[in-house]
mmCIF file of C-alpha atoms in Angstrom:
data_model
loop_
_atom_site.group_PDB
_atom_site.id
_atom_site.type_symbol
_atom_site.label_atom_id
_atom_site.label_comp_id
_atom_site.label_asym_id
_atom_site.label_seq_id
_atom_site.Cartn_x
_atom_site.Cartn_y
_atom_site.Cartn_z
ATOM 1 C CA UNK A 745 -8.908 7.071 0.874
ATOM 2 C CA UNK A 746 -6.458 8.295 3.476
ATOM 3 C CA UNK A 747 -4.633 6.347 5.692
ATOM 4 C CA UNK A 748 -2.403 8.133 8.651
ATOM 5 C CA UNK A 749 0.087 5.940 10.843
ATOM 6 C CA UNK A 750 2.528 7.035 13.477
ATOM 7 C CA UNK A 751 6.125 6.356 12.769
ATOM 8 C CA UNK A 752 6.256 3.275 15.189
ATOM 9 C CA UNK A 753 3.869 1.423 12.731
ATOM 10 C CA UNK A 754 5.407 1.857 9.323
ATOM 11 C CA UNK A 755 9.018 2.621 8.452
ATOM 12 C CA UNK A 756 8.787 4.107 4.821
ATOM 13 C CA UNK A 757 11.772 4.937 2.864
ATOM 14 C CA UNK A 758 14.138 7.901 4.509
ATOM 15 C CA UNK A 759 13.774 9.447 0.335
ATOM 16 C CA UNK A 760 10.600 10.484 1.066
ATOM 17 C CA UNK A 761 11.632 12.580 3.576
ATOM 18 C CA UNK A 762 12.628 16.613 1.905
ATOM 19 C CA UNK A 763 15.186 18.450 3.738
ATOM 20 C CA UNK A 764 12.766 21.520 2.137
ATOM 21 C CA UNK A 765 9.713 20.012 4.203
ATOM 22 C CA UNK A 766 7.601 22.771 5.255
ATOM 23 C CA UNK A 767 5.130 21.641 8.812
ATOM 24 C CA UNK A 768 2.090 20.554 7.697
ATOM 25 C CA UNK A 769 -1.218 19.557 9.177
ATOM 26 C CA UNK A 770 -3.001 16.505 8.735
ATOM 27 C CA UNK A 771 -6.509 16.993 7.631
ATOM 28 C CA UNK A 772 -9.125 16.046 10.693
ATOM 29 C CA UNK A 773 -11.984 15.078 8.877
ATOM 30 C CA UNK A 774 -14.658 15.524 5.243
ATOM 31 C CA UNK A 775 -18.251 15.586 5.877
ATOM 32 C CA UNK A 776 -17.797 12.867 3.137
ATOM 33 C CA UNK A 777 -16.091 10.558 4.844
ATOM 34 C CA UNK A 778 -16.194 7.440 6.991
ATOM 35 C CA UNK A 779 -13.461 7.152 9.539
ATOM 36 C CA UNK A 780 -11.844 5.042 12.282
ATOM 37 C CA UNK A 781 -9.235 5.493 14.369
ATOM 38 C CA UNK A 782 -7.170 2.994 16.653
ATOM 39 C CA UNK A 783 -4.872 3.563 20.000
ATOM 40 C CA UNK A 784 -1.428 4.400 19.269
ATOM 41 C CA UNK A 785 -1.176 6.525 16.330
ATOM 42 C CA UNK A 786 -3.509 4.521 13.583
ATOM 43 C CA UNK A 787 -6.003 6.623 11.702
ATOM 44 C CA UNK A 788 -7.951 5.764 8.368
ATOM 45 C CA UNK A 789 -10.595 7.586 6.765
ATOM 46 C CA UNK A 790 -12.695 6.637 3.164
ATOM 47 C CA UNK A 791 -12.868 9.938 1.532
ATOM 48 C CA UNK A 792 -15.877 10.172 -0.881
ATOM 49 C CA UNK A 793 -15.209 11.346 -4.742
ATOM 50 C CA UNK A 794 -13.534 14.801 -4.359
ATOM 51 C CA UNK A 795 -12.150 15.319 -8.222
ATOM 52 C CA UNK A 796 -13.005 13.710 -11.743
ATOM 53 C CA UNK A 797 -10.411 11.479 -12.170
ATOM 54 C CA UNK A 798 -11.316 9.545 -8.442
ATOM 55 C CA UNK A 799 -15.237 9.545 -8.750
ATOM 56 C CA UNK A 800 -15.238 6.729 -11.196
ATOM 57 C CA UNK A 801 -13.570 4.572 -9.069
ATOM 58 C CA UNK A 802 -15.568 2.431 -6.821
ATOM 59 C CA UNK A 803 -14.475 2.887 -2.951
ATOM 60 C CA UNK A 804 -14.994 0.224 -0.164
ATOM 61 C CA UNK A 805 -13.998 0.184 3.182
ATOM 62 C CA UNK A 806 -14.016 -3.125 5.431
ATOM 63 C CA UNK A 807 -12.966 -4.854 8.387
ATOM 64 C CA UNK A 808 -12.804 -8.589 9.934
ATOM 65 C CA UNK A 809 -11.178 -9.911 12.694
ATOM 66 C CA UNK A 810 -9.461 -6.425 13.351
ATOM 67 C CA UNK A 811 -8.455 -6.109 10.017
ATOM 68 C CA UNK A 812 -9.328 -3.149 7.982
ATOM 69 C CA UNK A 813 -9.056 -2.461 3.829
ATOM 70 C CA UNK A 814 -9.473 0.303 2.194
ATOM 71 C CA UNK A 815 -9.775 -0.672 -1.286
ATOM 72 C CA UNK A 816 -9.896 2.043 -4.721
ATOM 73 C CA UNK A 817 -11.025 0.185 -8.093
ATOM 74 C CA UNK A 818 -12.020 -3.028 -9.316
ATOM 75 C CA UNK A 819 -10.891 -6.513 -9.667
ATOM 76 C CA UNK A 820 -11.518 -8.087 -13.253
ATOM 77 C CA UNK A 821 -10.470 -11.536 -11.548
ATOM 78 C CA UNK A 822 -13.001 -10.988 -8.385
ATOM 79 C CA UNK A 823 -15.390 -14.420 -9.346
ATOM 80 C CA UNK A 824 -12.015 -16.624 -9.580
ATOM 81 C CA UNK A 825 -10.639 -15.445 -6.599
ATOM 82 C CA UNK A 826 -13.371 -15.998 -4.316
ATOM 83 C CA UNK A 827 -13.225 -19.722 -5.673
ATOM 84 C CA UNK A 828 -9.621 -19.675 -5.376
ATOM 85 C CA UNK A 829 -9.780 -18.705 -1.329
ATOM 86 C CA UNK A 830 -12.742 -20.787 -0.683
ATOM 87 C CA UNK A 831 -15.225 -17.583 -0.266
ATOM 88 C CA UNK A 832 -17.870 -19.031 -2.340
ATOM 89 C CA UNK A 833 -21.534 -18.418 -0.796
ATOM 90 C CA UNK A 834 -20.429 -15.437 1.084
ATOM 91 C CA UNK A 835 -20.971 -12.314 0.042
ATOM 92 C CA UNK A 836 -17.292 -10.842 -0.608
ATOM 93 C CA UNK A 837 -16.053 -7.945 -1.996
ATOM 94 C CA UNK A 838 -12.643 -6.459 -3.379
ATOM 95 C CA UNK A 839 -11.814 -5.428 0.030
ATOM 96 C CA UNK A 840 -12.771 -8.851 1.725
ATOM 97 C CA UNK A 841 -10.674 -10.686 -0.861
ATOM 98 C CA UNK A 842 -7.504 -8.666 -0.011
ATOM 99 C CA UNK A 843 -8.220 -9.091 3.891
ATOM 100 C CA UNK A 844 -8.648 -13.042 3.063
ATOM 101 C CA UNK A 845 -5.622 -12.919 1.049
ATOM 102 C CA UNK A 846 -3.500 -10.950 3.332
ATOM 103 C CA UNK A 847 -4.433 -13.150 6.357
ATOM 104 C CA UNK A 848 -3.402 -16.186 4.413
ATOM 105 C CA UNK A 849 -0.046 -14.104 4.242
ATOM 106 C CA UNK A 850 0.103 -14.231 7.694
ATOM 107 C CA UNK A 851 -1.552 -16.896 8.888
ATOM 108 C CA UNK A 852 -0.986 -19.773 6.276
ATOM 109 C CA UNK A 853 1.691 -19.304 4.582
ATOM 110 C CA UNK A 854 4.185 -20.009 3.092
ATOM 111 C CA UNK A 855 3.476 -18.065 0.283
ATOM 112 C CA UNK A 856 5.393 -15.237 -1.772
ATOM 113 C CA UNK A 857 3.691 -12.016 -0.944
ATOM 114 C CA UNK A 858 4.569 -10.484 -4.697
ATOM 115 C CA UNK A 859 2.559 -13.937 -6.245
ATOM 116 C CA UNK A 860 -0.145 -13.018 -4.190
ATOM 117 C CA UNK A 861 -0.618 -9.447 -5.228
ATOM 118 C CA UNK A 862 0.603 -10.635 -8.799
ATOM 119 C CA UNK A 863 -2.973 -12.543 -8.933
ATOM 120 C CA UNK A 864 -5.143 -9.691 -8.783
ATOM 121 C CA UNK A 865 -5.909 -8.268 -12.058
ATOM 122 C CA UNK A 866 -7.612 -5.382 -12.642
ATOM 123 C CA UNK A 867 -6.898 -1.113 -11.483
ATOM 124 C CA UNK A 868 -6.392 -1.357 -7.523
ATOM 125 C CA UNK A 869 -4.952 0.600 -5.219
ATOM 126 C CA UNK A 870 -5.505 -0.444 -1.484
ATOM 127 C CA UNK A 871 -3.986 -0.172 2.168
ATOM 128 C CA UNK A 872 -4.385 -3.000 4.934
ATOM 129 C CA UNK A 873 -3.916 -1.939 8.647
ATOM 130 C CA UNK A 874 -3.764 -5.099 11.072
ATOM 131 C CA UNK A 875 -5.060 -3.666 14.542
ATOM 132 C CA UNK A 876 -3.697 -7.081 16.557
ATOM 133 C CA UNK A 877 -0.276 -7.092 14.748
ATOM 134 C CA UNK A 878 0.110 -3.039 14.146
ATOM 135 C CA UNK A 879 1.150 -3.694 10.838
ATOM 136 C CA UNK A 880 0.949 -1.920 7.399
ATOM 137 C CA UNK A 881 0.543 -3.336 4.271
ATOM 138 C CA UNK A 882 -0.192 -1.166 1.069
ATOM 139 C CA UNK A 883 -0.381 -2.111 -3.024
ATOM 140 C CA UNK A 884 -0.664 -0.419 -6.235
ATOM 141 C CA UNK A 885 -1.780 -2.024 -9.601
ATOM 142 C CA UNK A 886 0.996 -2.002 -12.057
ATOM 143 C CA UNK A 887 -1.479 0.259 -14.595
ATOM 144 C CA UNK A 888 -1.204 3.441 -12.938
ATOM 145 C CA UNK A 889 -4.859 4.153 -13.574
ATOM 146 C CA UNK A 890 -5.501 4.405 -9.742
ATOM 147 C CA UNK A 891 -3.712 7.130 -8.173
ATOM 148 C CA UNK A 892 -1.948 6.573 -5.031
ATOM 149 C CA UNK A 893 1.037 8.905 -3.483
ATOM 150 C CA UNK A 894 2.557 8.677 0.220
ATOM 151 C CA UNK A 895 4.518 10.989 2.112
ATOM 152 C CA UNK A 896 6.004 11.774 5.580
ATOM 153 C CA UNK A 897 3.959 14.439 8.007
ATOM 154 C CA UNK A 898 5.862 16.992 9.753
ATOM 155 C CA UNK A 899 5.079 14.701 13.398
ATOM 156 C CA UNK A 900 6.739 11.624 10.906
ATOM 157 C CA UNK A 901 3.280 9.979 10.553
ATOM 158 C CA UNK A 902 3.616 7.926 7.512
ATOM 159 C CA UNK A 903 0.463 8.985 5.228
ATOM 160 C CA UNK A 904 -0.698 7.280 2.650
ATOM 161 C CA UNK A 905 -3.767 8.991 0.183
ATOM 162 C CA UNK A 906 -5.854 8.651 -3.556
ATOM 163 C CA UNK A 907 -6.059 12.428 -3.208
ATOM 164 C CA UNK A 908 -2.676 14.650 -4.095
ATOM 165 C CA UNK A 909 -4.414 17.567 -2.950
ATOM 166 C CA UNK A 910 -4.933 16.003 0.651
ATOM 167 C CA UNK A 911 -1.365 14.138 0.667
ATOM 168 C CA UNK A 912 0.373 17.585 -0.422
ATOM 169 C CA UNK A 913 -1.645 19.474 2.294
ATOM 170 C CA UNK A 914 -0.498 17.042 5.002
ATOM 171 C CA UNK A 915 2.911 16.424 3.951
ATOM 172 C CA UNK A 916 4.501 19.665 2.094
ATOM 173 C CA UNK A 917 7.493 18.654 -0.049
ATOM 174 C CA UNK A 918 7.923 15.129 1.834
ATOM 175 C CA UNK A 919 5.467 13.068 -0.272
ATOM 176 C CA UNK A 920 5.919 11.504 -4.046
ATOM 177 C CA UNK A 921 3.426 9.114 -6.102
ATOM 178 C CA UNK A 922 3.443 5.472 -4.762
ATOM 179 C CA UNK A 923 5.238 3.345 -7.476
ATOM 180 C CA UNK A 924 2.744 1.554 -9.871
ATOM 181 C CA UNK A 925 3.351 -2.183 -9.489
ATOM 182 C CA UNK A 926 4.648 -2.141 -6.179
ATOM 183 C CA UNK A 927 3.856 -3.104 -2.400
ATOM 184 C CA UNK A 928 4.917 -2.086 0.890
ATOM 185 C CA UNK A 929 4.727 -3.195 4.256
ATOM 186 C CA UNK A 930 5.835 -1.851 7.496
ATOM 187 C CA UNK A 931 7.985 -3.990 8.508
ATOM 188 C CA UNK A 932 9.490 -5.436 5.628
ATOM 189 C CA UNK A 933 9.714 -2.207 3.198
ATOM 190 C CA UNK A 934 8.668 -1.295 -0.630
ATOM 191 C CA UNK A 935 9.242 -3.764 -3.497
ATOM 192 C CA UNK A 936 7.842 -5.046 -6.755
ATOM 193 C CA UNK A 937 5.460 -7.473 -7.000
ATOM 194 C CA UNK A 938 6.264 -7.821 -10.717
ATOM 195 C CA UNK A 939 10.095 -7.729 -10.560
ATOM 196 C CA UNK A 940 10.226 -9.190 -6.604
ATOM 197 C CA UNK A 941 14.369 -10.144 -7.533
ATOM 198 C CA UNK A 942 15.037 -6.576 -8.569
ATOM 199 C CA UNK A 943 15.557 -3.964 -5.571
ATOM 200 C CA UNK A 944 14.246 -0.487 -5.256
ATOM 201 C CA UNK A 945 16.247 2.374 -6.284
ATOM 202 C CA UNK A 946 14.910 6.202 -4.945
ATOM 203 C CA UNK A 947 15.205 9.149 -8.173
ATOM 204 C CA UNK A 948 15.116 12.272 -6.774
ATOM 205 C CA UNK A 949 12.377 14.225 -7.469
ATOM 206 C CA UNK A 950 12.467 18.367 -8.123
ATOM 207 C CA UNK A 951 8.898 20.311 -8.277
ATOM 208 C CA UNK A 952 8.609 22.752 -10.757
ATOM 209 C CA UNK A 953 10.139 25.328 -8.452
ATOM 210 C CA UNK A 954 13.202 23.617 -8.515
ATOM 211 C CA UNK A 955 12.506 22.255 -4.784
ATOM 212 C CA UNK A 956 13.960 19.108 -3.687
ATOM 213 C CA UNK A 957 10.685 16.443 -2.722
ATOM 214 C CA UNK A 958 10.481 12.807 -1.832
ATOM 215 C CA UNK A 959 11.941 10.180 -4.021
ATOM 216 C CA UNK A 960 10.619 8.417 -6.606
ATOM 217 C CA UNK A 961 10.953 4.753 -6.538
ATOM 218 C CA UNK A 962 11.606 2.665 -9.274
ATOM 219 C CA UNK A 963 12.930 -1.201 -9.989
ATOM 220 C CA UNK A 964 17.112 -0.720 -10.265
ATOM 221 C CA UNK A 965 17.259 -3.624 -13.420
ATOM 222 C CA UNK A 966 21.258 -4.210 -11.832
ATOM 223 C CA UNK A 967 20.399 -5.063 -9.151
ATOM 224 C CA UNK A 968 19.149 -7.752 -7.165
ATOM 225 C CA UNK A 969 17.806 -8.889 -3.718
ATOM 226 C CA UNK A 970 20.251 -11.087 -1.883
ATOM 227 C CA UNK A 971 17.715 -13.786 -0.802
ATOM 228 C CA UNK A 972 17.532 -17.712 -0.493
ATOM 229 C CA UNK A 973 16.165 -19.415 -3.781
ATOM 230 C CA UNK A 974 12.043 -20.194 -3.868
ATOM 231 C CA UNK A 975 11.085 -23.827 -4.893
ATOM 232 C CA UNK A 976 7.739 -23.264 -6.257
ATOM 233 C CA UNK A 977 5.820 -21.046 -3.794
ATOM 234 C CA UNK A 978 7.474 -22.325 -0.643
ATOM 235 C CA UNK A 979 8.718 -19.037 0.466
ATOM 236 C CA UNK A 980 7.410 -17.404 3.577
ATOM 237 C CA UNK A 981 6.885 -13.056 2.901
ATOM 238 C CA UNK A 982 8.730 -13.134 6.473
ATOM 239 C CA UNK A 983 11.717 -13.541 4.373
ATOM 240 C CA UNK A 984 10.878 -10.600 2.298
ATOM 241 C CA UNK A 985 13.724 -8.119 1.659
ATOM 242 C CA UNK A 986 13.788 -4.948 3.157
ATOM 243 C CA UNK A 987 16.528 -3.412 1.765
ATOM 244 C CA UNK A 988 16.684 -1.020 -0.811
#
């Protein structure tokens, strides 16, 4: 999958930004691939199986009420989720159940947005791009067997890929691997779903040419998110942290 939004739509860290950042070129197109793109800087594309490690991971790309998912993997928790979000008798996918989930996010809350993500078990990577809101909101499964990196674009396009190939082509030095267990969203920033108290810390990253690239991300164990205590799940993901 590759997802490409313009710098008003998602503010990723400034780490994944290399001062050594070559200009790059986003890719156009595969003959593989199913695309759509919105006004205002919004592109996403499902790129079919283009190494060994990605083809045998199932792909879906879908869309309701202006809300599209591209979803990588599986969910071993699918059957008790539809239950759980009152999709029974409709025909729902991975994909559907993260658009259902995410609009109850927005829509119904309050909920925590790192309890939500929390409940879906299985090897996941996906990215959600709201078309009426012009928001981002991206996840990684904590078991690393999906890959997922993101990166900055020479124009500042925020790009977000399966493929390191693709994300390396479009980015140069300014890209690094999303961090397993995490979320992000545009407008409230990267954190852990599994350790939501703990903040982000960015490790700089060198290549193998001794090159500085984007960060790594990983939970800083010291330190924590100044935040107002939950009771139970009454906590709006409007009061999720930002800082990092």
């Amino acid at each position: 999958m590759l997802a490409v939004f313009h710098k008003q739509f998602a503010h990723p860290p400034q780490e994944l930004n290399s001062p050594a950042a070559d200009a790059a070129n986003i890719p156009s197109g595969r003959p593989d691939s199913f695309s759509a793109t919105f006004g205002g800087g919004a592109a996403l594309a499902c790129v079919g199986p283009c190494g060994r490690s990605s083809s045998t991971h199932q792909r879906l790309f879908c869309c309701f009420d202006e809300i599209y998912c591209m979803f990588v993997g599986s969910l071993h928790n699918l059957s008790s989720l539809i239950r759980q979000y009152g999709l029974s008798g409709k025909s729902t996918n991975e994909a559907l159940l993260v658009i259902e989930a995410y609009r109850t996010l927005r829509d119904r809350g309050p909920y925590p947005a790192d309890q939500v993500v929390k409940d879906l078990s299985g090897s996941f990577a996906f990215v959600v791009y709201d078309n009426k809101a012009g928001t981002v909101f991206a996840a990684l499964s904590s078991d690393g067997r999906v890959p997922l990196y993101w990166g900055i674009a020479a124009d500042g396009s925020v790009v977000i890929c399966d493929d390191r190939d693709i994300i390396k082509g479009s980015c140069s030095k300014s890209y690094a691997p999303f961090p397993t267990g995490c979320m992000f969203h545009s407008e409230f920033g990267l954190k852990s779903f599994e350790h939501p108290m703990n903040r982000m810390k960015a490790m700089p990253r060198v290549d193998s040419e001794g090159v500085m690239c984007g960060a790594n991300f990983k939970v800083d164990t010291y330190s924590k998110v100044n935040s107002m205590p939950r009771v139970g799940s009454a906590a709006n993901w409007t009061a999720w942290d930002n800082s990092l």
